[in-house]
XYZ file of C-alpha atoms in Angstrom:
295
model
C 0.068 0.180 -0.070
C 1.470 3.283 -0.902
C 1.953 6.200 1.565
C -0.931 8.189 -0.194
C -3.255 5.446 0.009
C -2.452 4.862 3.707
C -3.171 8.604 4.396
C -6.580 8.429 2.523
C -7.491 5.498 4.767
C -6.300 7.082 7.899
C -8.420 10.093 6.964
C -11.569 8.096 6.987
C -11.397 7.425 10.817
C -14.690 8.779 12.181
C -16.738 9.817 9.463
C -15.629 6.956 7.058
C -18.420 5.443 4.859
C -21.107 5.103 7.612
C -23.303 7.420 5.435
C -24.660 4.457 3.706
C -25.935 2.896 6.756
C -28.301 5.822 7.837
C -28.334 7.613 10.919
C -28.452 4.672 13.413
C -25.288 3.142 12.241
C -21.914 3.117 13.997
C -18.480 3.417 12.579
C -15.953 0.386 13.650
C -12.404 1.219 12.876
C -11.365 -1.735 14.519
C -12.041 -3.930 11.451
C -8.938 -5.087 9.919
C -7.781 -3.878 6.467
C -5.190 -6.447 6.409
C -5.815 -9.927 6.781
C -31.489 -11.831 1.594
C -33.649 -12.795 -0.317
C -32.269 -15.224 -2.872
C -31.890 -13.719 -6.432
C -32.940 -15.712 -9.594
C -31.144 -18.985 -10.105
C -29.096 -17.740 -13.285
C -27.629 -14.455 -14.457
C -26.558 -14.227 -17.807
C -22.841 -12.777 -17.802
C -22.580 -12.194 -21.569
C -18.931 -13.428 -21.214
C -17.911 -16.450 -22.738
C -14.646 -18.227 -23.107
C -12.105 -16.763 -25.616
C -13.139 -17.826 -29.123
C -16.833 -18.301 -28.323
C -19.722 -16.929 -30.562
C -21.674 -13.945 -29.354
C -24.780 -16.028 -29.234
C -23.021 -18.931 -27.205
C -21.460 -16.027 -24.931
C -24.588 -14.565 -24.231
C -26.584 -17.644 -23.204
C -23.756 -18.731 -20.643
C -24.794 -18.069 -17.036
C -23.348 -18.258 -13.661
C -25.833 -19.905 -11.028
C -25.997 -19.531 -7.161
C -25.140 -23.299 -7.335
C -21.943 -22.602 -9.389
C -20.845 -19.991 -6.945
C -21.579 -22.216 -3.850
C -19.346 -25.105 -5.666
C -16.498 -22.925 -6.626
C -16.296 -20.670 -3.662
C -18.159 -22.344 -0.745
C -15.072 -23.491 0.901
C -12.743 -20.940 -0.221
C -10.758 -19.128 2.706
C -10.455 -15.572 2.646
C -7.057 -13.780 3.294
C -7.776 -10.163 3.034
C -10.395 -7.665 4.447
C -10.780 -4.251 3.752
C -10.556 -1.985 0.447
C -7.524 -3.668 -1.217
C -8.699 -7.204 -2.384
C -6.847 -8.342 -5.498
C -8.575 -7.158 -8.748
C -10.391 -4.314 -6.931
C -10.109 -0.943 -8.877
C -8.817 2.003 -6.857
C -7.893 4.298 -9.361
C -8.137 5.209 -13.139
C -5.295 4.009 -15.477
C -3.928 7.352 -15.945
C -1.709 10.128 -14.659
C -3.491 12.689 -16.373
C -5.780 15.454 -14.920
C -8.748 13.073 -15.222
C -10.926 12.441 -12.176
C -14.143 9.989 -11.837
C -16.894 11.186 -9.510
C -18.721 8.340 -8.254
C -21.847 8.812 -6.078
C -23.572 6.069 -3.768
C -27.428 5.906 -3.168
C -27.536 3.036 -0.516
C -31.130 2.845 0.194
C -32.965 1.663 3.364
C -33.998 3.334 6.462
C -32.089 6.844 6.496
C -30.564 6.099 3.183
C -33.205 6.646 0.465
C -32.859 10.352 0.221
C -32.295 12.148 -3.061
C -29.889 15.006 -3.360
C -31.425 16.930 -6.154
C -29.152 19.848 -5.870
C -26.141 17.550 -6.286
C -27.424 16.156 -9.363
C -28.862 19.433 -10.785
C -25.497 20.975 -10.444
C -23.681 18.124 -12.417
C -26.359 18.638 -15.053
C -25.864 22.503 -15.357
C -21.757 21.893 -15.602
C -22.249 18.829 -17.923
C -20.284 16.736 -15.400
C -20.294 13.001 -16.137
C -20.597 10.590 -13.028
C -21.016 6.968 -12.180
C -24.104 6.370 -9.814
C -23.762 3.230 -7.548
C -27.252 2.634 -6.708
C -28.704 -0.100 -4.255
C -31.723 -2.058 -4.860
C -33.727 -0.438 -2.072
C -33.060 3.052 -3.341
C -34.502 2.093 -6.488
C -37.571 0.927 -5.079
C -38.087 4.085 -3.083
C -37.379 6.284 -5.958
C -38.474 4.571 -9.208
C -39.307 7.698 -11.241
C -35.885 9.602 -10.443
C -34.091 6.337 -11.115
C -35.770 6.045 -14.588
C -34.797 9.738 -15.376
C -30.980 9.095 -14.000
C -30.790 6.108 -16.077
C -32.010 7.760 -19.361
C -29.204 10.449 -19.226
C -26.123 9.706 -21.005
C -24.294 12.055 -18.752
C -24.486 9.441 -15.970
C -24.102 5.636 -15.795
C -25.647 3.233 -13.598
C -23.594 0.794 -11.307
C -24.551 -2.045 -8.846
C -24.422 -1.057 -5.242
C -25.738 -4.135 -4.012
C -29.229 -5.571 -2.989
C -29.263 -5.131 0.754
C -26.148 -2.887 0.990
C -23.923 -5.277 2.912
C -20.239 -5.658 3.329
C -19.129 -8.373 0.901
C -17.853 -11.250 3.168
C -17.965 -14.941 2.895
C -17.738 -15.105 6.783
C -20.103 -12.614 7.968
C -17.494 -10.062 8.811
C -19.134 -6.453 9.137
C -17.905 -2.896 8.620
C -19.089 0.221 10.523
C -21.541 -1.713 12.414
C -23.234 -3.092 9.215
C -23.252 -6.944 9.138
C -21.625 -8.814 6.009
C -22.703 -11.330 3.852
C -22.064 -14.736 5.534
C -21.343 -16.973 2.789
C -20.500 -17.592 -0.811
C -24.143 -18.013 -1.444
C -25.061 -14.690 0.299
C -22.466 -12.817 -1.747
C -23.995 -14.108 -4.877
C -27.500 -12.900 -3.522
C -26.091 -9.437 -2.784
C -24.567 -9.064 -6.071
C -27.128 -11.003 -8.492
C -30.267 -9.484 -6.936
C -29.671 -5.961 -7.926
C -27.729 -6.977 -11.099
C -30.930 -8.790 -12.161
C -33.064 -5.653 -11.563
C -30.573 -3.189 -13.080
C -30.419 -5.493 -16.008
C -34.023 -5.656 -16.569
C -34.418 -1.755 -15.881
C -31.565 -0.652 -18.140
C -31.629 -3.385 -20.824
C -28.259 -4.459 -20.130
C -26.266 -5.736 -17.256
C -24.176 -3.030 -15.253
C -20.586 -3.380 -15.511
C -19.331 -2.067 -12.206
C -20.052 -3.082 -8.498
C -19.222 -1.636 -5.140
C -20.457 -3.280 -2.024
C -21.997 -1.479 0.920
C -19.252 0.171 2.880
C -16.947 -0.839 0.158
C -15.417 -3.572 2.153
C -14.902 -6.874 0.966
C -12.660 -9.990 1.206
C -10.733 -11.350 -1.636
C -12.938 -14.460 -2.073
C -15.921 -11.925 -2.290
C -14.061 -9.892 -4.797
C -13.451 -13.062 -7.189
C -17.211 -13.749 -6.923
C -18.060 -10.106 -8.311
C -15.625 -11.028 -11.228
C -17.386 -14.356 -11.964
C -20.492 -12.744 -12.258
C -19.535 -10.422 -14.957
C -18.747 -7.268 -12.845
C -15.527 -5.349 -11.740
C -15.399 -4.232 -8.124
C -14.617 -0.597 -7.979
C -13.279 1.014 -4.611
C -12.091 4.545 -4.384
C -9.078 6.494 -3.856
C -10.514 9.675 -2.198
C -13.174 9.438 0.287
C -14.755 12.805 -0.850
C -17.492 13.210 1.888
C -16.710 10.871 4.682
C -19.751 8.818 4.376
C -21.981 11.962 3.950
C -20.791 13.132 7.299
C -18.361 16.064 6.239
C -19.020 19.600 6.128
C -19.453 21.401 2.607
C -15.955 23.016 3.348
C -14.508 19.516 4.200
C -16.050 18.144 1.035
C -14.531 21.075 -0.929
C -10.916 20.635 0.354
C -10.900 17.136 -0.009
C -12.250 16.763 -3.312
C -10.441 19.969 -4.750
C -7.085 18.108 -3.794
C -7.954 14.970 -5.660
C -5.033 13.971 -7.857
C -5.483 12.970 -11.531
C -6.606 9.323 -12.081
C -8.589 9.482 -8.732
C -11.726 7.846 -8.170
C -13.635 9.949 -5.836
C -16.454 8.420 -3.637
C -19.382 10.544 -2.291
C -22.916 9.972 -1.698
C -26.193 11.280 -3.471
C -28.734 10.000 -0.789
C -28.009 12.622 1.921
C -29.622 15.896 0.686
C -29.147 17.336 4.132
C -25.440 16.783 4.378
C -22.601 18.794 2.855
C -21.824 16.989 -0.356
C -23.779 18.999 -2.781
C -22.327 22.301 -1.784
C -18.871 20.853 -1.318
C -18.910 19.298 -4.724
C -20.452 22.631 -6.357
C -17.350 24.532 -4.926
C -14.610 21.878 -5.539
C -15.597 21.099 -9.256
C -14.967 24.601 -10.582
C -11.569 24.797 -8.884
C -10.618 21.540 -10.679
C -11.843 22.679 -13.744
C -9.803 25.834 -13.616
C -6.543 23.834 -12.899
C -7.192 21.843 -16.042
C -8.816 18.855 -14.633
C -11.508 16.907 -16.541
C -14.221 14.460 -15.267
C -15.209 11.002 -16.665
C -17.670 8.013 -16.306
C -15.934 4.688 -15.160
C -16.834 3.118 -18.298
C -15.100 5.781 -20.526
C -11.800 5.230 -18.660
C -11.790 1.335 -17.517
C -11.668 -0.898 -20.563
């Protein structure tokens, strides 16, 4: 882990990513960074073996039973934000930044920060929106509008907003999934919903709290998505003041993936982003959706 990465994680103490959990959650920084209802039985991944025809590839599916058979007895070796294959930054050193906003759903987490989204629209700032199944259920009309706008892309933020674990580990007081089967349910439940609503499967996944173990991260890949974490915690789980958001986001280096939240309209995220983005534009930075930067 680089010194800058350690600094980012250290700065998360206190606020962290608890904003996804709602006001009743507690922050648990003792979790080590080192070491639902069932979804439909099959999810078509659209990814076949090399050389397979498109029709054959599209018909391939990974079932819950497949995941249990392959990963049910696997022992995880990591827990936190840094599992192998998890994406933390863009593959560039140029002045390009990916703004990502989580919508976590559930009690205390199904709000809509209209001021934030309207600002992004006015300034034509692209962003990737990680949306939880519960938030979609609470905001169906808003979701449809967001999904129809090319400025934004929709990514998978899970079905019940759980940290992604095969052993039941928790993060910030939120219980994690307890097995490979529950990991499958957490990913594929919302994957199925988004595929139906968008007409295509989502490309990217972020778990509730962004925590995962290495086995769970491999299951994300097996289900055809890429686990995207972050390199800059822009709003401290929707706990930062507007000034804290501004200073944190405005200091993001090129290649950063910034995580903030779009489900807490009373927080400081919108005002902070509204102040930070013009500063970054003035210094020659630009913004991208994840799908336009990660190939």
